[in-house]
């Protein structure tokens, strides 16, 4: 057996991971402290709830200090494990390798960070279910109005066109909806904390998508199409990434698959805790529907054209979604597996402690399992230092051969990339090095969110 490369570490010089651990995490915690303050400002000063909130805020300040001063990654205490249902995989890993915030594994520490934050809220009854990232998730979805309305109108128009579409047209549309879902990931909140409405618009519009086609470095869409055409199963699974615009774009792809009869069921796998700032929980989907039907969540008067068509298309879309939920064609589920530290080689019959085997078994009934976004890609590849020309089938380990049909739709926001033809990385590195104005290392092209990869595997290697 070939030995696996190491995972990326927070002290790997010049990596985006190193930058993340030293600069992005403290900012993310600071933003959480501010957003908790905004919540506290709405509360009755003397209440227990208010005081507990203040204690959580103090603990967040301490956590930020812990990160900034490079303390050891400590195990969760027995009390924390109990009150917050912390999966045992965390402490098992911590017991197996000593690490600190600035020297530990990037992926492990990042997942651990969000679990530490969650533990703080779960320690107080009245804050248990509070989502510290809700404020930023909601306001960013609000800024996505232009893209949201554009897609809603597009979807409604498509209804009449679908009846007359031949198989070639349907395949072209499939390709387009895959790209919509792919680039829906470009605007993730942990990277775009300061994006303006203009920035977001330019990332989410149709023209932007067209221009971005050349930025898809690996494109296995045709293979995924063949798989859907030939599968005996009539179900697609989405392992979700972000809420708001991204899950909205994913729903578009799901609706297209359902409307065309390519599948009969779409299952969305959401997170069970507030996670990676923007990741989608089941309640975020419910909120999204409510936002879309609310008369004042989107300020449609801001749109250049008449607001009425947009309003109608949004209503049509919400009704279609609710009908599909009612009939069970679309469902949202969650599992603690997705927020453990375990990479996806554990989606396998051999992982019997943290639901890896169960998830594997249930996904065997799926025609295609679509993994959305950057973090899922990092977990698929183990966030390891693979040479960038490594074959996809090599990097995903057991998933290459345990029968699942998988598709990763990923805009590149981290150091790990595999599957590139030889010479491509060198070319992109030198282009990035000479064109970016911030003096970033060339290899950061892969963390810029400007490039994407679409990787398929039939699980039969
Ligand atoms: O890689 C950069 C990063 O922000 C990570 O910190 C996190 O893994 C990921 O991107 C989040 O992006 P996405 O929402 O696409 O998974
Ligand atoms: Mg995310």
Tab-separated table of C-alpha atoms and ligand atoms in Angstrom:
chain	number	residue	atom	x	y	z
A	1	UNK	CA	0.000	0.000	0.000
A	2	UNK	CA	1.211	3.456	-0.928
A	3	UNK	CA	1.678	5.736	2.070
A	4	UNK	CA	-0.582	8.781	2.094
A	5	UNK	CA	0.783	12.324	1.897
A	6	UNK	CA	0.526	14.427	5.065
A	7	UNK	CA	-2.453	16.687	5.598
A	8	UNK	CA	-1.911	20.434	5.196
A	9	UNK	CA	-0.661	22.022	8.416
A	10	UNK	CA	-1.266	25.524	9.721
A	11	UNK	CA	2.454	26.229	9.671
A	12	UNK	CA	3.071	25.186	6.075
A	13	UNK	CA	4.876	28.290	4.852
A	14	UNK	CA	3.119	30.407	2.265
A	15	UNK	CA	-0.070	28.351	2.211
A	16	UNK	CA	-3.574	29.742	2.345
A	17	UNK	CA	-4.073	27.477	5.345
A	18	UNK	CA	-1.380	29.286	7.289
A	19	UNK	CA	-2.968	32.615	6.410
A	20	UNK	CA	-6.362	31.263	7.478
A	21	UNK	CA	-5.183	30.088	10.889
A	22	UNK	CA	-3.338	33.279	11.728
A	23	UNK	CA	-5.585	35.849	10.117
A	24	UNK	CA	-8.992	34.575	9.037
A	25	UNK	CA	-9.948	32.627	12.179
A	26	UNK	CA	-9.415	35.544	14.578
A	27	UNK	CA	-11.540	37.698	12.258
A	28	UNK	CA	-14.278	35.089	12.077
A	29	UNK	CA	-14.378	34.897	15.891
A	30	UNK	CA	-14.382	38.712	16.127
A	31	UNK	CA	-17.331	38.878	13.773
A	32	UNK	CA	-19.154	36.342	15.948
A	33	UNK	CA	-18.442	38.469	19.027
A	34	UNK	CA	-19.872	41.526	17.260
A	35	UNK	CA	-22.925	39.668	16.037
A	36	UNK	CA	-23.570	38.343	19.525
A	37	UNK	CA	-23.364	41.948	20.751
A	38	UNK	CA	-25.949	42.944	18.170
A	39	UNK	CA	-28.211	40.215	19.545
A	40	UNK	CA	-27.560	41.261	23.166
A	41	UNK	CA	-28.505	44.825	22.258
A	42	UNK	CA	-32.009	43.609	21.468
A	43	UNK	CA	-32.455	41.931	24.878
A	44	UNK	CA	-33.718	42.905	28.302
A	45	UNK	CA	-30.576	43.796	30.269
A	46	UNK	CA	-31.427	42.067	33.551
A	47	UNK	CA	-32.528	38.671	32.246
A	48	UNK	CA	-30.783	35.344	32.741
A	49	UNK	CA	-30.687	34.948	28.980
A	50	UNK	CA	-28.817	38.237	28.657
A	51	UNK	CA	-26.272	37.314	31.339
A	52	UNK	CA	-25.651	33.921	29.824
A	53	UNK	CA	-25.158	35.596	26.455
A	54	UNK	CA	-22.539	37.847	27.998
A	55	UNK	CA	-20.738	34.819	29.400
A	56	UNK	CA	-20.695	33.213	25.977
A	57	UNK	CA	-19.312	36.418	24.544
A	58	UNK	CA	-16.527	36.422	27.129
A	59	UNK	CA	-15.721	32.812	26.235
A	60	UNK	CA	-15.516	33.776	22.572
A	61	UNK	CA	-12.993	36.475	23.474
A	62	UNK	CA	-10.968	33.821	25.316
A	63	UNK	CA	-11.222	31.425	22.403
A	64	UNK	CA	-9.886	34.117	20.063
A	65	UNK	CA	-6.967	34.653	22.451
A	66	UNK	CA	-6.337	30.917	22.513
A	67	UNK	CA	-6.089	30.892	18.719
A	68	UNK	CA	-4.010	34.064	18.482
A	69	UNK	CA	-1.513	32.959	21.113
A	70	UNK	CA	-1.167	29.520	19.575
A	71	UNK	CA	-2.350	27.440	22.527
A	72	UNK	CA	-2.517	23.657	22.454
A	73	UNK	CA	-5.598	22.056	20.901
A	74	UNK	CA	-7.260	20.645	24.017
A	75	UNK	CA	-9.667	17.730	24.256
A	76	UNK	CA	-13.335	18.407	24.929
A	77	UNK	CA	-14.203	17.885	28.591
A	78	UNK	CA	-16.644	15.223	29.726
A	79	UNK	CA	-19.144	17.975	30.533
A	80	UNK	CA	-18.824	19.536	27.089
A	81	UNK	CA	-19.215	16.191	25.372
A	82	UNK	CA	-22.382	15.560	27.307
A	83	UNK	CA	-24.097	18.939	26.979
A	84	UNK	CA	-23.119	19.469	23.349
A	85	UNK	CA	-23.139	15.891	21.985
A	86	UNK	CA	-19.574	16.219	20.730
A	87	UNK	CA	-18.723	13.186	18.585
A	88	UNK	CA	-15.945	11.048	20.083
A	89	UNK	CA	-13.853	11.286	16.932
A	90	UNK	CA	-12.520	14.694	18.028
A	91	UNK	CA	-10.928	13.544	21.256
A	92	UNK	CA	-9.665	10.354	19.649
A	93	UNK	CA	-7.794	12.448	17.110
A	94	UNK	CA	-6.501	14.906	19.718
A	95	UNK	CA	-5.210	11.995	21.802
A	96	UNK	CA	-3.375	10.592	18.789
A	97	UNK	CA	-1.447	13.768	17.797
A	98	UNK	CA	-0.439	16.727	19.939
A	99	UNK	CA	-1.028	19.976	18.067
A	100	UNK	CA	-1.488	23.704	18.521
A	101	UNK	CA	-3.651	26.258	16.743
A	102	UNK	CA	-0.789	27.421	14.538
A	103	UNK	CA	0.876	24.062	13.889
A	104	UNK	CA	-1.999	21.591	13.751
A	105	UNK	CA	-3.767	20.174	10.735
A	106	UNK	CA	-5.657	22.880	8.858
A	107	UNK	CA	-8.774	20.813	8.237
A	108	UNK	CA	-8.868	19.333	11.736
A	109	UNK	CA	-8.386	22.666	13.513
A	110	UNK	CA	-10.974	24.385	11.349
A	111	UNK	CA	-13.630	21.767	12.048
A	112	UNK	CA	-12.620	21.812	15.733
A	113	UNK	CA	-12.977	25.609	15.862
A	114	UNK	CA	-16.638	25.505	14.833
A	115	UNK	CA	-17.302	22.726	17.327
A	116	UNK	CA	-15.705	24.768	20.122
A	117	UNK	CA	-17.965	27.700	19.228
A	118	UNK	CA	-21.015	25.452	19.219
A	119	UNK	CA	-20.121	24.011	22.632
A	120	UNK	CA	-20.201	27.530	24.112
A	121	UNK	CA	-23.773	28.119	22.990
A	122	UNK	CA	-24.978	24.663	23.922
A	123	UNK	CA	-23.800	25.188	27.488
A	124	UNK	CA	-26.736	27.516	28.190
A	125	UNK	CA	-30.308	26.263	27.851
A	126	UNK	CA	-31.673	29.458	26.351
A	127	UNK	CA	-28.830	29.720	23.793
A	128	UNK	CA	-28.655	26.073	22.764
A	129	UNK	CA	-30.392	26.524	19.443
A	130	UNK	CA	-29.131	30.026	18.724
A	131	UNK	CA	-27.330	30.304	15.387
A	132	UNK	CA	-24.546	32.832	15.780
A	133	UNK	CA	-24.103	32.968	11.999
A	134	UNK	CA	-27.765	33.551	11.208
A	135	UNK	CA	-27.404	37.320	10.960
A	136	UNK	CA	-24.654	37.191	8.331
A	137	UNK	CA	-26.320	34.345	6.423
A	138	UNK	CA	-29.573	36.287	6.198
A	139	UNK	CA	-28.050	39.589	5.217
A	140	UNK	CA	-25.909	38.011	2.523
A	141	UNK	CA	-28.911	36.232	1.054
A	142	UNK	CA	-30.593	39.596	0.969
A	143	UNK	CA	-27.671	40.996	-1.037
A	144	UNK	CA	-28.118	38.144	-3.511
A	145	UNK	CA	-31.399	39.594	-4.717
A	146	UNK	CA	-30.344	40.229	-8.301
A	147	UNK	CA	-29.071	36.691	-8.831
A	148	UNK	CA	-32.046	35.208	-6.986
A	149	UNK	CA	-34.621	37.016	-9.094
A	150	UNK	CA	-32.732	36.377	-12.322
A	151	UNK	CA	-32.772	32.632	-11.663
A	152	UNK	CA	-36.408	32.605	-10.546
A	153	UNK	CA	-37.487	34.313	-13.764
A	154	UNK	CA	-35.295	31.975	-15.788
A	155	UNK	CA	-36.834	28.964	-14.074
A	156	UNK	CA	-40.403	30.042	-14.717
A	157	UNK	CA	-39.700	30.734	-18.397
A	158	UNK	CA	-38.121	27.325	-18.717
A	159	UNK	CA	-41.391	25.567	-17.867
A	160	UNK	CA	-42.923	26.217	-21.270
A	161	UNK	CA	-39.662	25.445	-23.083
A	162	UNK	CA	-39.118	22.075	-21.421
A	163	UNK	CA	-42.140	20.495	-23.115
A	164	UNK	CA	-40.621	20.872	-26.555
A	165	UNK	CA	-37.003	20.229	-25.598
A	166	UNK	CA	-35.247	17.262	-27.219
A	167	UNK	CA	-32.604	15.191	-25.453
A	168	UNK	CA	-29.776	17.307	-26.791
A	169	UNK	CA	-31.366	20.466	-25.401
A	170	UNK	CA	-31.948	18.754	-22.072
A	171	UNK	CA	-28.302	17.780	-21.836
A	172	UNK	CA	-27.276	21.369	-22.558
A	173	UNK	CA	-29.624	22.589	-19.853
A	174	UNK	CA	-28.211	20.034	-17.444
A	175	UNK	CA	-24.783	21.462	-18.107
A	176	UNK	CA	-26.065	24.961	-17.430
A	177	UNK	CA	-27.786	23.998	-14.156
A	178	UNK	CA	-24.671	22.195	-12.985
A	179	UNK	CA	-22.740	25.407	-13.578
A	180	UNK	CA	-25.358	27.447	-11.736
A	181	UNK	CA	-25.006	25.135	-8.762
A	182	UNK	CA	-21.200	25.174	-9.039
A	183	UNK	CA	-20.793	28.953	-9.102
A	184	UNK	CA	-23.472	29.333	-6.461
A	185	UNK	CA	-20.600	28.314	-4.223
A	186	UNK	CA	-18.374	31.216	-5.276
A	187	UNK	CA	-19.886	33.563	-2.743
A	188	UNK	CA	-19.180	31.825	0.528
A	189	UNK	CA	-19.398	34.044	3.557
A	190	UNK	CA	-16.222	33.017	5.286
A	191	UNK	CA	-14.254	34.433	2.342
A	192	UNK	CA	-16.417	37.377	1.317
A	193	UNK	CA	-16.993	39.133	4.601
A	194	UNK	CA	-16.585	42.533	2.990
A	195	UNK	CA	-18.134	41.958	-0.411
A	196	UNK	CA	-20.307	44.763	-1.707
A	197	UNK	CA	-23.623	44.293	-3.459
A	198	UNK	CA	-21.795	45.023	-6.718
A	199	UNK	CA	-19.220	42.276	-6.075
A	200	UNK	CA	-21.891	39.755	-5.290
A	201	UNK	CA	-23.961	40.742	-8.307
A	202	UNK	CA	-21.034	40.342	-10.605
A	203	UNK	CA	-20.340	36.881	-9.191
A	204	UNK	CA	-23.895	35.669	-9.406
A	205	UNK	CA	-25.233	36.899	-12.734
A	206	UNK	CA	-25.623	34.916	-15.918
A	207	UNK	CA	-22.898	36.818	-17.763
A	208	UNK	CA	-20.456	36.092	-14.977
A	209	UNK	CA	-21.195	32.400	-15.307
A	210	UNK	CA	-20.566	32.434	-19.044
A	211	UNK	CA	-17.271	34.214	-18.563
A	212	UNK	CA	-16.336	31.712	-15.921
A	213	UNK	CA	-16.620	28.655	-18.129
A	214	UNK	CA	-12.969	28.853	-19.061
A	215	UNK	CA	-12.172	28.811	-15.345
A	216	UNK	CA	-13.482	25.269	-14.944
A	217	UNK	CA	-10.192	23.397	-15.087
A	218	UNK	CA	-11.599	19.880	-15.005
A	219	UNK	CA	-15.113	19.255	-16.257
A	220	UNK	CA	-16.641	15.803	-15.844
A	221	UNK	CA	-20.222	16.991	-16.405
A	222	UNK	CA	-20.677	14.711	-19.426
A	223	UNK	CA	-19.697	11.681	-17.336
A	224	UNK	CA	-22.196	12.638	-14.647
A	225	UNK	CA	-24.877	12.992	-17.344
A	226	UNK	CA	-24.111	9.506	-18.679
A	227	UNK	CA	-24.325	8.150	-15.169
A	228	UNK	CA	-27.757	9.716	-14.611
A	229	UNK	CA	-28.993	8.404	-17.944
A	230	UNK	CA	-27.888	4.853	-17.274
A	231	UNK	CA	-28.696	4.523	-13.575
A	232	UNK	CA	-31.411	2.205	-12.307
A	233	UNK	CA	-31.850	4.594	-9.371
A	234	UNK	CA	-34.037	7.662	-9.611
A	235	UNK	CA	-32.552	9.665	-6.794
A	236	UNK	CA	-29.876	12.351	-6.496
A	237	UNK	CA	-28.286	13.376	-3.195
A	238	UNK	CA	-26.749	16.749	-2.460
A	239	UNK	CA	-24.169	16.948	0.303
A	240	UNK	CA	-24.779	20.615	0.906
A	241	UNK	CA	-22.419	23.440	1.493
A	242	UNK	CA	-23.674	26.994	2.021
A	243	UNK	CA	-27.126	28.319	2.757
A	244	UNK	CA	-28.600	31.330	0.962
A	245	UNK	CA	-27.686	31.750	-2.662
A	246	UNK	CA	-25.781	28.468	-2.950
A	247	UNK	CA	-28.529	26.182	-1.682
A	248	UNK	CA	-30.937	28.246	-3.788
A	249	UNK	CA	-28.826	27.403	-6.857
A	250	UNK	CA	-28.703	23.743	-5.773
A	251	UNK	CA	-32.490	23.715	-5.552
A	252	UNK	CA	-32.599	24.972	-9.145
A	253	UNK	CA	-30.563	21.994	-10.272
A	254	UNK	CA	-32.800	19.680	-8.242
A	255	UNK	CA	-35.968	21.162	-9.751
A	256	UNK	CA	-34.555	20.765	-13.226
A	257	UNK	CA	-33.788	17.083	-12.555
A	258	UNK	CA	-37.286	16.526	-11.166
A	259	UNK	CA	-39.159	18.492	-13.848
A	260	UNK	CA	-37.437	16.601	-16.631
A	261	UNK	CA	-38.127	13.266	-14.963
A	262	UNK	CA	-34.417	12.457	-14.874
A	263	UNK	CA	-34.920	11.666	-11.186
A	264	UNK	CA	-37.909	11.307	-8.889
A	265	UNK	CA	-36.294	12.278	-5.616
A	266	UNK	CA	-33.659	14.728	-4.340
A	267	UNK	CA	-32.269	14.439	-0.830
A	268	UNK	CA	-30.397	17.381	0.669
A	269	UNK	CA	-27.899	16.639	3.438
A	270	UNK	CA	-27.616	19.611	5.782
A	271	UNK	CA	-25.396	20.390	8.790
A	272	UNK	CA	-26.563	19.729	12.346
A	273	UNK	CA	-24.780	22.716	13.922
A	274	UNK	CA	-23.929	26.270	12.794
A	275	UNK	CA	-20.787	25.598	10.776
A	276	UNK	CA	-18.081	27.259	8.635
A	277	UNK	CA	-20.070	30.502	8.977
A	278	UNK	CA	-22.324	29.986	5.986
A	279	UNK	CA	-23.152	26.270	5.834
A	280	UNK	CA	-26.754	25.214	5.426
A	281	UNK	CA	-28.813	23.747	8.280
A	282	UNK	CA	-32.352	22.437	7.797
A	283	UNK	CA	-33.814	25.564	9.380
A	284	UNK	CA	-31.873	27.724	6.927
A	285	UNK	CA	-33.815	26.148	4.087
A	286	UNK	CA	-37.094	26.885	5.855
A	287	UNK	CA	-35.983	30.479	6.390
A	288	UNK	CA	-35.044	30.755	2.739
A	289	UNK	CA	-38.578	29.891	1.660
A	290	UNK	CA	-39.993	32.407	4.104
A	291	UNK	CA	-37.582	35.089	2.910
A	292	UNK	CA	-38.612	34.462	-0.677
A	293	UNK	CA	-42.322	34.859	0.046
A	294	UNK	CA	-41.959	37.764	2.421
A	295	UNK	CA	-43.146	41.000	0.792
A	296	UNK	CA	-40.234	42.979	2.189
A	297	UNK	CA	-37.204	40.697	2.521
A	298	UNK	CA	-36.021	41.572	-0.977
A	299	UNK	CA	-36.362	45.192	-1.970
A	300	UNK	CA	-37.475	44.486	-5.520
A	301	UNK	CA	-37.861	48.186	-6.258
A	302	UNK	CA	-34.072	48.287	-6.475
A	303	UNK	CA	-34.269	46.216	-9.648
A	304	UNK	CA	-34.008	48.137	-12.874
A	305	UNK	CA	-37.069	46.591	-14.465
A	306	UNK	CA	-40.638	46.260	-13.224
A	307	UNK	CA	-40.780	44.477	-9.870
A	308	UNK	CA	-43.922	42.496	-10.640
A	309	UNK	CA	-42.438	39.707	-12.829
A	310	UNK	CA	-39.789	39.047	-10.191
A	311	UNK	CA	-42.391	38.836	-7.453
A	312	UNK	CA	-44.473	36.404	-9.509
A	313	UNK	CA	-41.543	34.190	-10.383
A	314	UNK	CA	-40.457	34.011	-6.742
A	315	UNK	CA	-43.980	33.026	-5.729
A	316	UNK	CA	-44.100	30.393	-8.462
A	317	UNK	CA	-40.799	28.973	-7.317
A	318	UNK	CA	-41.779	28.810	-3.660
A	319	UNK	CA	-45.019	27.068	-4.545
A	320	UNK	CA	-43.174	24.520	-6.706
A	321	UNK	CA	-40.699	23.848	-3.902
A	322	UNK	CA	-43.410	23.462	-1.280
A	323	UNK	CA	-45.314	21.048	-3.543
A	324	UNK	CA	-42.203	18.933	-3.992
A	325	UNK	CA	-41.597	18.867	-0.267
A	326	UNK	CA	-45.192	17.914	0.362
A	327	UNK	CA	-44.947	15.007	-2.060
A	328	UNK	CA	-41.566	13.902	-0.689
A	329	UNK	CA	-39.663	14.553	-3.924
A	330	UNK	CA	-37.438	17.012	-2.094
A	331	UNK	CA	-36.338	16.371	1.462
A	332	UNK	CA	-33.807	17.774	3.875
A	333	UNK	CA	-31.974	15.523	6.333
A	334	UNK	CA	-29.041	15.983	8.703
A	335	UNK	CA	-26.450	13.731	10.279
A	336	UNK	CA	-23.724	14.403	12.827
A	337	UNK	CA	-21.224	12.693	10.500
A	338	UNK	CA	-21.001	15.783	8.302
A	339	UNK	CA	-19.696	17.968	11.123
A	340	UNK	CA	-17.158	15.522	12.531
A	341	UNK	CA	-13.484	15.868	11.688
A	342	UNK	CA	-13.539	12.652	9.643
A	343	UNK	CA	-12.611	12.882	5.982
A	344	UNK	CA	-14.755	11.115	3.394
A	345	UNK	CA	-12.645	7.989	3.085
A	346	UNK	CA	-14.768	7.212	6.168
A	347	UNK	CA	-17.921	7.056	4.035
A	348	UNK	CA	-17.332	3.358	3.890
A	349	UNK	CA	-18.604	0.101	5.433
A	350	UNK	CA	-15.444	0.037	7.578
A	351	UNK	CA	-16.414	3.149	9.608
A	352	UNK	CA	-18.847	1.879	12.194
A	353	UNK	CA	-18.630	4.431	15.016
A	354	UNK	CA	-19.679	7.750	13.510
A	355	UNK	CA	-22.267	6.718	10.880
A	356	UNK	CA	-19.836	6.400	7.957
A	357	UNK	CA	-21.129	2.908	7.166
A	358	UNK	CA	-24.798	3.925	7.430
A	359	UNK	CA	-24.283	6.910	5.163
A	360	UNK	CA	-22.420	4.774	2.675
A	361	UNK	CA	-25.232	2.236	2.651
A	362	UNK	CA	-27.946	4.824	2.128
A	363	UNK	CA	-26.002	6.577	-0.654
A	364	UNK	CA	-25.677	3.309	-2.571
A	365	UNK	CA	-29.324	3.858	-3.566
A	366	UNK	CA	-28.492	7.176	-5.172
A	367	UNK	CA	-27.872	7.657	-8.893
A	368	UNK	CA	-25.471	10.472	-8.084
A	369	UNK	CA	-24.124	12.015	-4.898
A	370	UNK	CA	-23.215	15.645	-5.469
A	371	UNK	CA	-20.699	17.113	-3.033
A	372	UNK	CA	-20.925	20.867	-2.999
A	373	UNK	CA	-18.173	23.342	-2.374
A	374	UNK	CA	-14.692	23.678	-1.076
A	375	UNK	CA	-14.854	22.103	2.341
A	376	UNK	CA	-16.465	18.953	0.945
A	377	UNK	CA	-13.670	18.773	-1.634
A	378	UNK	CA	-11.073	19.082	1.105
A	379	UNK	CA	-12.755	16.235	2.961
A	380	UNK	CA	-12.969	14.145	-0.223
A	381	UNK	CA	-9.232	14.482	-0.800
A	382	UNK	CA	-8.379	14.321	2.916
A	383	UNK	CA	-6.890	17.849	2.599
A	384	UNK	CA	-3.582	16.143	1.874
A	385	UNK	CA	-0.517	17.445	0.102
A	386	UNK	CA	-1.093	15.475	-3.069
A	387	UNK	CA	0.919	16.512	-6.092
A	388	UNK	CA	-1.568	18.547	-8.130
A	389	UNK	CA	-1.445	16.023	-10.988
A	390	UNK	CA	-2.571	13.145	-8.728
A	391	UNK	CA	-5.464	11.208	-10.188
A	392	UNK	CA	-8.844	11.989	-8.597
A	393	UNK	CA	-9.428	8.263	-8.002
A	394	UNK	CA	-6.202	8.100	-6.008
A	395	UNK	CA	-6.986	11.149	-3.885
A	396	UNK	CA	-10.472	10.048	-2.825
A	397	UNK	CA	-9.270	6.676	-1.511
A	398	UNK	CA	-12.015	4.197	-0.697
A	399	UNK	CA	-14.674	6.275	-2.473
A	400	UNK	CA	-13.019	5.336	-5.761
A	401	UNK	CA	-14.009	1.729	-5.298
A	402	UNK	CA	-16.841	1.363	-2.799
A	403	UNK	CA	-19.638	1.728	-5.298
A	404	UNK	CA	-20.875	5.303	-4.815
A	405	UNK	CA	-21.351	7.518	-7.861
A	406	UNK	CA	-19.941	10.846	-6.804
A	407	UNK	CA	-19.616	14.301	-8.303
A	408	UNK	CA	-17.693	17.122	-6.672
A	409	UNK	CA	-18.685	20.673	-7.690
A	410	UNK	CA	-16.005	22.861	-6.206
A	411	UNK	CA	-14.814	26.405	-6.596
A	412	UNK	CA	-11.221	26.321	-5.415
A	413	UNK	CA	-10.686	28.094	-2.089
A	414	UNK	CA	-7.895	26.099	-0.525
A	415	UNK	CA	-4.427	24.679	-1.171
A	416	UNK	CA	-5.394	21.149	-2.130
A	417	UNK	CA	-6.065	20.475	-5.825
A	418	UNK	CA	-5.687	17.234	-7.753
A	419	UNK	CA	-6.450	15.894	-11.193
A	420	UNK	CA	-4.776	18.637	-13.224
A	421	UNK	CA	-3.120	17.801	-16.539
A	422	UNK	CA	0.624	18.297	-16.313
A	423	UNK	CA	1.775	21.872	-16.843
A	424	UNK	CA	-1.516	23.495	-15.848
A	425	UNK	CA	-0.553	24.206	-12.241
A	426	UNK	CA	2.770	25.734	-13.305
A	427	UNK	CA	1.011	27.972	-15.803
A	428	UNK	CA	-1.643	29.124	-13.315
A	429	UNK	CA	0.972	29.704	-10.609
A	430	UNK	CA	3.032	31.946	-12.808
A	431	UNK	CA	-0.051	33.801	-14.057
A	432	UNK	CA	-1.290	34.363	-10.509
A	433	UNK	CA	2.114	35.423	-9.298
A	434	UNK	CA	2.428	38.083	-11.992
A	435	UNK	CA	-1.176	39.295	-12.081
A	436	UNK	CA	-2.370	39.586	-8.488
A	437	UNK	CA	-1.637	42.929	-6.950
A	438	UNK	CA	-1.450	41.808	-3.346
A	439	UNK	CA	1.811	39.921	-3.700
A	440	UNK	CA	0.206	36.554	-3.033
A	441	UNK	CA	2.228	33.421	-3.807
A	442	UNK	CA	1.457	31.933	-7.242
A	443	UNK	CA	0.045	28.736	-5.748
A	444	UNK	CA	-2.780	30.795	-4.255
A	445	UNK	CA	-4.624	30.742	-7.553
A	446	UNK	CA	-6.234	27.654	-6.061
A	447	UNK	CA	-7.498	29.567	-3.027
A	448	UNK	CA	-8.865	32.548	-4.898
A	449	UNK	CA	-12.346	31.191	-5.616
A	450	UNK	CA	-11.824	32.166	-9.270
A	451	UNK	CA	-11.263	28.637	-10.561
A	452	UNK	CA	-13.337	25.521	-10.278
A	453	UNK	CA	-13.235	21.775	-10.817
A	454	UNK	CA	-16.014	19.272	-11.529
A	455	UNK	CA	-14.859	15.749	-10.712
A	456	UNK	CA	-16.821	12.543	-11.206
A	457	UNK	CA	-16.089	9.012	-10.043
A	458	UNK	CA	-18.170	5.890	-10.683
A	459	UNK	CA	-16.921	4.086	-7.580
A	460	UNK	CA	-15.891	1.030	-9.619
A	461	UNK	CA	-12.107	1.278	-9.661
B	1	LIG	O1	-10.719	27.051	2.119
B	1	LIG	C1	-11.104	28.298	2.517
B	1	LIG	C2	-12.386	28.168	3.264
B	1	LIG	O2	-12.983	29.325	3.741
B	1	LIG	C3	-12.178	27.251	4.393
B	1	LIG	O3	-11.813	27.985	5.462
B	1	LIG	C4	-13.413	26.455	4.380
B	1	LIG	O4	-12.944	25.175	4.301
B	1	LIG	C5	-14.042	26.701	3.070
B	1	LIG	O5	-13.320	27.644	2.413
B	1	LIG	C6	-15.442	27.147	3.041
B	1	LIG	O6	-15.829	27.194	1.701
B	1	LIG	P1	-17.058	26.399	1.191
B	1	LIG	O7	-18.224	27.098	1.781
B	1	LIG	O8	-16.998	26.474	-0.294
B	1	LIG	O9	-16.908	24.989	1.673
B	2	LIG	MG1	-19.326	26.435	3.405
